[in-house]
CSV table of N, CA, C and O in Angstrom, one decimal:
chain,number,residue,atom,x,y,z
U,1,UNK,N,22.3,-8.6,23.9
U,1,UNK,CA,21.2,-7.9,23.3
U,1,UNK,C,21.7,-7.2,22.0
U,1,UNK,O,22.8,-6.6,22.0
U,2,UNK,N,20.9,-7.1,21.0
U,2,UNK,CA,21.3,-6.4,19.8
U,2,UNK,C,20.9,-4.9,19.9
U,2,UNK,O,19.9,-4.5,20.4
U,3,UNK,N,21.8,-4.1,19.3
U,3,UNK,CA,21.5,-2.7,19.3
U,3,UNK,C,20.9,-2.2,18.0
U,3,UNK,O,20.8,-1.0,17.7
U,4,UNK,N,20.5,-3.2,17.1
U,4,UNK,CA,19.9,-2.8,15.8
U,4,UNK,C,18.5,-2.1,16.1
U,4,UNK,O,17.8,-2.5,17.0
U,5,UNK,N,18.3,-1.1,15.3
U,5,UNK,CA,17.0,-0.4,15.3
U,5,UNK,C,15.9,-1.3,14.7
U,5,UNK,O,16.1,-2.0,13.8
U,6,UNK,N,14.7,-1.2,15.3
U,6,UNK,CA,13.6,-2.0,14.8
U,6,UNK,C,13.2,-1.5,13.4
U,6,UNK,O,13.3,-0.3,13.1
U,7,UNK,N,12.8,-2.4,12.5
U,7,UNK,CA,12.4,-2.0,11.2
U,7,UNK,C,10.9,-1.6,11.3
U,7,UNK,O,10.1,-2.3,11.8
U,8,UNK,N,10.6,-0.4,10.8
U,8,UNK,CA,9.2,0.1,10.8
U,8,UNK,C,8.6,-0.1,9.5
U,8,UNK,O,9.2,0.2,8.5
U,9,UNK,N,7.4,-0.6,9.4
U,9,UNK,CA,6.7,-0.7,8.1
U,9,UNK,C,6.3,0.6,7.6
U,9,UNK,O,6.4,1.6,8.3
U,10,UNK,N,6.0,0.6,6.3
U,10,UNK,CA,5.5,1.9,5.7
U,10,UNK,C,4.4,2.4,6.5
U,10,UNK,O,3.5,1.7,7.0
U,11,UNK,N,4.2,3.8,6.5
U,11,UNK,CA,3.1,4.3,7.3
U,11,UNK,C,1.8,3.9,6.7
U,11,UNK,O,1.7,3.8,5.5
U,12,UNK,N,0.8,3.6,7.5
U,12,UNK,CA,-0.5,3.3,7.1
U,12,UNK,C,-1.3,4.5,6.7
U,12,UNK,O,-1.2,5.5,7.4
U,13,UNK,N,-1.9,4.4,5.5
U,13,UNK,CA,-2.7,5.5,5.1
U,13,UNK,C,-4.1,5.3,5.7
U,13,UNK,O,-4.8,4.4,5.4
U,14,UNK,N,-4.5,6.3,6.5
U,14,UNK,CA,-5.8,6.2,7.2
U,14,UNK,C,-6.9,6.9,6.4
U,14,UNK,O,-6.6,7.8,5.7
U,15,UNK,N,-8.1,6.4,6.5
U,15,UNK,CA,-9.2,7.0,5.8
U,15,UNK,C,-10.1,5.9,5.2
U,15,UNK,O,-9.7,4.8,5.1
U,16,UNK,N,-11.2,6.4,4.6
U,16,UNK,CA,-12.0,5.5,3.9
U,16,UNK,C,-11.4,5.1,2.5
U,16,UNK,O,-10.9,6.0,1.8
U,17,UNK,N,-11.3,3.8,2.2
U,17,UNK,CA,-10.6,3.4,1.0
U,17,UNK,C,-11.7,2.8,0.0
U,17,UNK,O,-12.5,2.0,0.5
U,18,UNK,N,-11.6,3.2,-1.2
U,18,UNK,CA,-12.5,2.7,-2.2
U,18,UNK,C,-11.8,2.5,-3.5
U,18,UNK,O,-11.0,3.4,-4.0
U,19,UNK,N,-11.9,1.4,-4.1
U,19,UNK,CA,-11.4,1.1,-5.4
U,19,UNK,C,-12.3,1.7,-6.5
U,19,UNK,O,-13.5,1.5,-6.4
U,20,UNK,N,-11.7,2.5,-7.4
U,20,UNK,CA,-12.6,3.2,-8.4
U,20,UNK,C,-12.0,2.9,-9.8
U,20,UNK,O,-10.8,2.6,-10.0
U,21,UNK,N,-12.9,3.0,-10.8
U,21,UNK,CA,-12.5,2.9,-12.2
U,21,UNK,C,-12.5,4.3,-12.8
U,21,UNK,O,-13.5,5.1,-12.6
U,22,UNK,N,-11.5,4.6,-13.5
U,22,UNK,CA,-11.5,5.9,-14.3
U,22,UNK,C,-12.1,5.6,-15.6
U,22,UNK,O,-11.7,4.6,-16.3
U,23,UNK,N,-13.0,6.4,-16.0
U,23,UNK,CA,-13.7,6.2,-17.3
U,23,UNK,C,-13.0,6.8,-18.5
U,23,UNK,O,-11.7,6.8,-18.5
U,24,UNK,N,-13.7,7.3,-19.5
U,24,UNK,CA,-13.1,7.9,-20.6
U,24,UNK,C,-12.5,9.3,-20.4
U,24,UNK,O,-11.7,9.8,-21.1
U,25,UNK,N,-13.0,9.9,-19.3
U,25,UNK,CA,-12.5,11.2,-18.9
U,25,UNK,C,-11.6,11.1,-17.7
U,25,UNK,O,-11.7,10.2,-16.9
U,26,UNK,N,-10.6,12.0,-17.4
U,26,UNK,CA,-9.7,11.9,-16.3
U,26,UNK,C,-10.2,12.3,-15.0
U,26,UNK,O,-9.7,13.2,-14.3
U,27,UNK,N,-11.3,11.6,-14.6
U,27,UNK,CA,-11.9,11.9,-13.3
U,27,UNK,C,-12.3,10.6,-12.6
U,27,UNK,O,-12.7,9.7,-13.3
U,28,UNK,N,-12.2,10.6,-11.3
U,28,UNK,CA,-12.8,9.5,-10.5
U,28,UNK,C,-14.0,10.0,-9.8
U,28,UNK,O,-14.0,11.2,-9.4
U,29,UNK,N,-15.0,9.2,-9.6
U,29,UNK,CA,-16.2,9.6,-8.9
U,29,UNK,C,-16.1,9.0,-7.5
U,29,UNK,O,-15.8,7.9,-7.3
U,30,UNK,N,-16.3,9.9,-6.5
U,30,UNK,CA,-16.3,9.5,-5.1
U,30,UNK,C,-17.4,10.4,-4.4
U,30,UNK,O,-17.4,11.6,-4.5
U,31,UNK,N,-18.3,9.7,-3.7
U,31,UNK,CA,-19.3,10.4,-2.9
U,31,UNK,C,-20.0,11.4,-3.7
U,31,UNK,O,-20.2,12.6,-3.2
U,32,UNK,N,-20.5,11.1,-4.9
U,32,UNK,CA,-21.3,11.9,-5.8
U,32,UNK,C,-20.5,13.1,-6.3
U,32,UNK,O,-21.2,14.1,-6.8
U,33,UNK,N,-19.2,13.1,-6.3
U,33,UNK,CA,-18.4,14.2,-6.8
U,33,UNK,C,-17.3,13.6,-7.7
U,33,UNK,O,-16.9,12.5,-7.6
U,34,UNK,N,-16.8,14.4,-8.6
U,34,UNK,CA,-15.7,14.0,-9.5
U,34,UNK,C,-14.4,14.7,-9.2
U,34,UNK,O,-14.4,15.9,-9.0
U,35,UNK,N,-13.3,13.9,-9.1
U,35,UNK,CA,-12.0,14.5,-8.8
U,35,UNK,C,-11.0,14.1,-9.9
U,35,UNK,O,-11.0,12.9,-10.3
U,36,UNK,N,-10.3,15.1,-10.4
U,36,UNK,CA,-9.4,14.8,-11.5
U,36,UNK,C,-8.2,14.0,-11.1
U,36,UNK,O,-7.7,13.9,-10.0
U,37,UNK,N,-7.7,13.3,-12.2
U,37,UNK,CA,-6.4,12.5,-12.1
U,37,UNK,C,-5.7,12.9,-13.4
U,37,UNK,O,-6.2,13.4,-14.4
U,38,UNK,N,-4.4,12.6,-13.4
U,38,UNK,CA,-3.6,12.8,-14.7
U,38,UNK,C,-4.3,12.0,-15.8
U,38,UNK,O,-4.7,10.8,-15.6
U,39,UNK,N,-4.3,12.6,-17.0
U,39,UNK,CA,-5.0,12.0,-18.1
U,39,UNK,C,-4.5,10.6,-18.5
U,39,UNK,O,-5.2,9.8,-19.1
U,40,UNK,N,-3.2,10.4,-18.2
U,40,UNK,CA,-2.6,9.1,-18.6
U,40,UNK,C,-3.2,7.9,-17.8
U,40,UNK,O,-2.9,6.7,-18.1
U,41,UNK,N,-4.0,8.2,-16.8
U,41,UNK,CA,-4.6,7.1,-16.0
U,41,UNK,C,-6.1,6.9,-16.4
U,41,UNK,O,-6.8,6.2,-15.7
U,42,UNK,N,-6.5,7.4,-17.5
U,42,UNK,CA,-7.9,7.1,-18.0
U,42,UNK,C,-8.0,5.6,-18.3
U,42,UNK,O,-7.0,4.9,-18.7
U,43,UNK,N,-9.1,5.1,-17.9
U,43,UNK,CA,-9.5,3.6,-18.1
U,43,UNK,C,-8.6,2.7,-17.2
U,43,UNK,O,-8.3,1.6,-17.6
U,44,UNK,N,-8.2,3.2,-16.1
U,44,UNK,CA,-7.4,2.4,-15.1
U,44,UNK,C,-8.2,2.2,-13.8
U,44,UNK,O,-9.2,3.0,-13.5
U,45,UNK,N,-7.8,1.3,-13.0
U,45,UNK,CA,-8.4,1.1,-11.7
U,45,UNK,C,-7.4,1.7,-10.7
U,45,UNK,O,-6.2,1.4,-10.7
U,46,UNK,N,-8.0,2.6,-9.9
U,46,UNK,CA,-7.2,3.3,-8.9
U,46,UNK,C,-7.9,3.2,-7.5
U,46,UNK,O,-8.9,2.6,-7.4
U,47,UNK,N,-7.2,3.7,-6.5
U,47,UNK,CA,-7.8,3.7,-5.1
U,47,UNK,C,-8.0,5.1,-4.6
U,47,UNK,O,-7.1,6.0,-4.8
U,48,UNK,N,-9.2,5.4,-4.1
U,48,UNK,CA,-9.4,6.7,-3.4
U,48,UNK,C,-9.3,6.5,-1.9
U,48,UNK,O,-9.8,5.5,-1.4
U,49,UNK,N,-8.6,7.3,-1.3
U,49,UNK,CA,-8.5,7.3,0.2
U,49,UNK,C,-9.0,8.7,0.6
U,49,UNK,O,-8.4,9.7,0.3
U,50,UNK,N,-10.1,8.7,1.4
U,50,UNK,CA,-10.8,9.9,1.8
U,50,UNK,C,-10.7,10.1,3.3
U,50,UNK,O,-11.0,9.1,4.0
U,51,UNK,N,-10.4,11.3,3.7
U,51,UNK,CA,-10.5,11.7,5.1
U,51,UNK,C,-11.6,12.8,5.2
U,51,UNK,O,-12.1,13.2,4.1
U,52,UNK,N,-11.9,13.2,6.3
U,52,UNK,CA,-12.9,14.2,6.4
U,52,UNK,C,-12.6,15.5,5.6
U,52,UNK,O,-13.5,16.2,5.2
U,53,UNK,N,-11.3,15.8,5.3
U,53,UNK,CA,-11.0,17.0,4.6
U,53,UNK,C,-10.3,16.8,3.3
U,53,UNK,O,-10.1,17.8,2.5
U,54,UNK,N,-9.8,15.6,2.9
U,54,UNK,CA,-9.1,15.4,1.7
U,54,UNK,C,-9.6,14.2,1.0
U,54,UNK,O,-10.0,13.2,1.6
U,55,UNK,N,-9.4,14.2,-0.4
U,55,UNK,CA,-9.6,13.0,-1.2
U,55,UNK,C,-8.3,12.8,-2.0
U,55,UNK,O,-7.9,13.7,-2.7
U,56,UNK,N,-7.7,11.7,-1.7
U,56,UNK,CA,-6.4,11.4,-2.4
U,56,UNK,C,-6.7,10.2,-3.3
U,56,UNK,O,-7.4,9.3,-3.0
U,57,UNK,N,-6.1,10.3,-4.5
U,57,UNK,CA,-6.2,9.2,-5.5
U,57,UNK,C,-4.8,8.6,-5.6
U,57,UNK,O,-3.8,9.3,-5.9
U,58,UNK,N,-4.8,7.2,-5.5
U,58,UNK,CA,-3.5,6.5,-5.5
U,58,UNK,C,-3.5,5.5,-6.6
U,58,UNK,O,-4.5,4.9,-6.9
U,59,UNK,N,-2.3,5.2,-7.1
U,59,UNK,CA,-2.0,4.1,-8.0
U,59,UNK,C,-1.0,3.2,-7.2
U,59,UNK,O,0.1,3.6,-7.1
U,60,UNK,N,-1.5,2.2,-6.5
U,60,UNK,CA,-0.7,1.5,-5.6
U,60,UNK,C,-0.4,2.4,-4.4
U,60,UNK,O,-1.3,2.9,-3.8
U,61,UNK,N,0.9,2.6,-4.1
U,61,UNK,CA,1.3,3.6,-3.0
U,61,UNK,C,1.6,5.0,-3.5
U,61,UNK,O,1.9,5.8,-2.8
U,62,UNK,N,1.5,5.2,-4.8
U,62,UNK,CA,1.8,6.4,-5.5
U,62,UNK,C,0.6,7.4,-5.5
U,62,UNK,O,-0.4,7.0,-6.0
U,63,UNK,N,0.8,8.5,-4.9
U,63,UNK,CA,-0.3,9.5,-4.9
U,63,UNK,C,-0.3,10.2,-6.2
U,63,UNK,O,0.7,10.9,-6.6
U,64,UNK,N,-1.4,10.2,-6.9
U,64,UNK,CA,-1.6,10.8,-8.2
U,64,UNK,C,-2.3,12.2,-8.1
U,64,UNK,O,-2.0,13.1,-8.9
U,65,UNK,N,-3.1,12.3,-7.1
U,65,UNK,CA,-3.9,13.6,-6.9
U,65,UNK,C,-4.3,13.7,-5.5
U,65,UNK,O,-4.5,12.7,-4.8
U,66,UNK,N,-4.5,15.0,-5.0
U,66,UNK,CA,-5.0,15.3,-3.7
U,66,UNK,C,-5.9,16.5,-3.9
U,66,UNK,O,-5.5,17.5,-4.4
U,67,UNK,N,-7.1,16.3,-3.4
U,67,UNK,CA,-8.1,17.4,-3.5
U,67,UNK,C,-8.8,17.7,-2.2
U,67,UNK,O,-8.9,16.8,-1.3
U,68,UNK,N,-9.2,18.9,-2.0
U,68,UNK,CA,-10.1,19.2,-0.8
U,68,UNK,C,-11.4,18.4,-1.0
U,68,UNK,O,-11.9,18.4,-2.1
U,69,UNK,N,-11.8,17.8,0.0
U,69,UNK,CA,-13.1,17.0,-0.1
U,69,UNK,C,-14.3,17.9,-0.1
U,69,UNK,O,-14.4,18.9,0.6
U,70,UNK,N,-15.2,17.6,-1.0
U,70,UNK,CA,-16.5,18.3,-1.1
U,70,UNK,C,-17.6,17.5,-0.6
U,70,UNK,O,-17.7,16.3,-0.9
U,71,UNK,N,-18.5,18.1,0.2
U,71,UNK,CA,-19.7,17.4,0.6
U,71,UNK,C,-20.9,17.8,-0.2
U,71,UNK,O,-22.0,17.4,0.2
U,72,UNK,N,-20.7,18.6,-1.2
U,72,UNK,CA,-21.8,18.9,-2.1
U,72,UNK,C,-22.1,17.7,-3.0
U,72,UNK,O,-21.4,16.7,-2.9
U,73,UNK,N,-23.0,17.9,-3.9
U,73,UNK,CA,-23.3,16.8,-4.9
U,73,UNK,C,-23.0,17.4,-6.3
U,73,UNK,O,-23.4,18.5,-6.6
U,74,UNK,N,-22.5,16.5,-7.1
U,74,UNK,CA,-22.2,16.9,-8.5
U,74,UNK,C,-21.1,17.9,-8.7
U,74,UNK,O,-21.0,18.5,-9.8
U,75,UNK,N,-20.2,18.1,-7.8
U,75,UNK,CA,-19.1,19.0,-7.9
U,75,UNK,C,-18.0,18.3,-8.7
U,75,UNK,O,-17.8,17.1,-8.7
U,76,UNK,N,-17.2,19.1,-9.4
U,76,UNK,CA,-16.1,18.6,-10.2
U,76,UNK,C,-14.9,19.4,-9.7
U,76,UNK,O,-14.8,20.6,-9.8
U,77,UNK,N,-13.9,18.6,-9.1
U,77,UNK,CA,-12.7,19.2,-8.6
U,77,UNK,C,-11.5,18.8,-9.5
U,77,UNK,O,-11.4,17.7,-9.8
U,78,UNK,N,-10.8,19.8,-10.0
U,78,UNK,CA,-9.6,19.5,-10.8
U,78,UNK,C,-8.4,20.4,-10.4
U,78,UNK,O,-8.6,21.5,-9.9
U,79,UNK,N,-7.3,19.8,-10.6
U,79,UNK,CA,-6.1,20.5,-10.3
U,79,UNK,C,-5.5,21.0,-11.6
U,79,UNK,O,-5.7,20.4,-12.6
U,80,UNK,N,-4.8,22.1,-11.6
U,80,UNK,CA,-4.3,22.7,-12.8
U,80,UNK,C,-3.4,21.8,-13.6
U,80,UNK,O,-3.6,21.7,-14.9
U,81,UNK,N,-2.5,21.0,-13.1
U,81,UNK,CA,-1.8,20.1,-13.9
U,81,UNK,C,-2.7,19.1,-14.7
U,81,UNK,O,-2.3,18.6,-15.7
U,82,UNK,N,-3.8,18.7,-14.1
U,82,UNK,CA,-4.7,17.7,-14.7
U,82,UNK,C,-5.6,18.4,-15.8
U,82,UNK,O,-6.1,17.7,-16.6
U,83,UNK,N,-5.7,19.7,-15.8
U,83,UNK,CA,-6.7,20.3,-16.7
U,83,UNK,C,-6.1,20.6,-18.0
U,83,UNK,O,-6.9,21.0,-18.9
U,84,UNK,N,-4.8,20.4,-18.2
U,84,UNK,CA,-4.2,20.8,-19.5
U,84,UNK,C,-4.3,19.7,-20.6
U,84,UNK,O,-4.0,19.9,-21.7
U,85,UNK,N,-4.8,18.5,-20.2
U,85,UNK,CA,-4.8,17.4,-21.1
U,85,UNK,C,-5.9,17.5,-22.1
U,85,UNK,O,-7.0,18.1,-21.9
U,86,UNK,N,-5.8,16.9,-23.3
U,86,UNK,CA,-6.8,16.9,-24.3
U,86,UNK,C,-8.0,16.2,-23.8
U,86,UNK,O,-8.0,15.2,-23.2
U,87,UNK,N,-9.2,16.9,-24.0
U,87,UNK,CA,-10.4,16.3,-23.5
U,87,UNK,C,-10.8,16.5,-22.1
U,87,UNK,O,-11.8,16.1,-21.6
U,88,UNK,N,-9.9,17.2,-21.3
U,88,UNK,CA,-10.2,17.5,-19.9
U,88,UNK,C,-10.9,18.7,-19.7
U,88,UNK,O,-10.9,19.6,-20.5
């Protein structure tokens, strides 16, 4: 018998997954609310992974942003590092 440890895959990110387009401004729209992303990701396709309490924005496996999830309508959530960009 081999004593090698089993190789475990990367952890699975659980939650609702949605592919989103970033427009001219550094925000993604999810569930009628806007969530900020770093301005260098404007006009890119990203993935939103939402749980009941968080909205995470990913570029592949890289997390770009994490916000508290809002169940309101028309809310704009931004994090301080994302708000310093021109046009934000």
